[in-house]
XYZ file of N, CA and C in Angstrom:
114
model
N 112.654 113.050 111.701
C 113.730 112.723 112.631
C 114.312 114.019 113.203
N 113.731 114.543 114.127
C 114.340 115.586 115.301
C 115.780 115.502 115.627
N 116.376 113.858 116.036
C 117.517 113.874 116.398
C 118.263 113.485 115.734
N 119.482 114.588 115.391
C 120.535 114.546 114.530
C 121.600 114.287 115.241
N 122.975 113.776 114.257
C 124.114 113.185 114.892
C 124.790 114.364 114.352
N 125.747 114.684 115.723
C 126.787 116.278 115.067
C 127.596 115.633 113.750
N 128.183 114.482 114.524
C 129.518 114.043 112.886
C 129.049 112.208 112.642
N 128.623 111.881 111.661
C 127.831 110.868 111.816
C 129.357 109.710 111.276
N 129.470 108.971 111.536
C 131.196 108.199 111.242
C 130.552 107.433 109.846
N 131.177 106.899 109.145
C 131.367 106.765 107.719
C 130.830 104.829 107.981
N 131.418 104.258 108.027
C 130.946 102.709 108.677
C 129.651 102.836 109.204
N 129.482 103.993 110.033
C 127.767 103.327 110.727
C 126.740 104.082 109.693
N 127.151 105.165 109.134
C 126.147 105.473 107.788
C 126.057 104.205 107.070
N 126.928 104.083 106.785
C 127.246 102.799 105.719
C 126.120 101.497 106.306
N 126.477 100.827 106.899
C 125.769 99.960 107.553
C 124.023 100.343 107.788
N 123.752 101.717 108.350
C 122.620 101.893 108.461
C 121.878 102.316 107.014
N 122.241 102.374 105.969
C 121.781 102.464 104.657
C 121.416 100.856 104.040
N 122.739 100.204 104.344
C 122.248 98.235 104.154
C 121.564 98.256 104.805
N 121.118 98.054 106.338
C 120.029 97.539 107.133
C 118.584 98.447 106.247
N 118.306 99.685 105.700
C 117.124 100.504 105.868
C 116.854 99.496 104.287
N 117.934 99.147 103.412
C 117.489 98.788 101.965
C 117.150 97.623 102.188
N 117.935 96.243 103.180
C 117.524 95.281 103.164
C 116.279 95.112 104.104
N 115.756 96.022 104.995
C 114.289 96.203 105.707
C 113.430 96.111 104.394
N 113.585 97.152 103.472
C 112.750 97.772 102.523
C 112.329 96.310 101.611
N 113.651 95.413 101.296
C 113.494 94.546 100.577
C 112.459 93.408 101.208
N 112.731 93.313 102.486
C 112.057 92.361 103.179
C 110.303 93.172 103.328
N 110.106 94.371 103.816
C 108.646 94.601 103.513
C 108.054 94.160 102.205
N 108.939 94.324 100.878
C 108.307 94.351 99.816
C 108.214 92.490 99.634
N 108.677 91.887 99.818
C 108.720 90.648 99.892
C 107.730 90.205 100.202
N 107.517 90.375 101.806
C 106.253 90.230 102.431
C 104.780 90.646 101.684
N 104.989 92.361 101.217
C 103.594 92.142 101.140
C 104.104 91.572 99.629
N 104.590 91.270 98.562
C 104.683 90.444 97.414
C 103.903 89.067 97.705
N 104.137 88.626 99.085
C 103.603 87.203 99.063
C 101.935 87.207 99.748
N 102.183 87.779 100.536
C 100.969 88.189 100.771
C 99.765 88.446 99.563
N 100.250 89.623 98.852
C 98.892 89.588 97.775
C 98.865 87.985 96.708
N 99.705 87.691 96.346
C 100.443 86.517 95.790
C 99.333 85.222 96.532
N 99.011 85.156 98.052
C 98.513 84.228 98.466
C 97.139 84.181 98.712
N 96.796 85.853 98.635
C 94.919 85.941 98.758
C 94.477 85.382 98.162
């Protein structure tokens, strides 16, 4: 990631850490069911 934020505000860190963990949860889900269904 090249582009950095000078002062990053406290709420949108916040928020963008839930969205990246609940992404993460949902990939692992996916492929969970996936091998689960081969």
């Amino acid at each position: 990631m090249a582009h950095r934020e000078p002062e990053p505000q406290q709420g949108r860190n916040k928020a963008g850490v839930v969205a990246f963990a609940v992404a993460l949860a949902a990939v692992l889900a996916i492929v969970l069911v996936y091998f689960l269904m081969r």
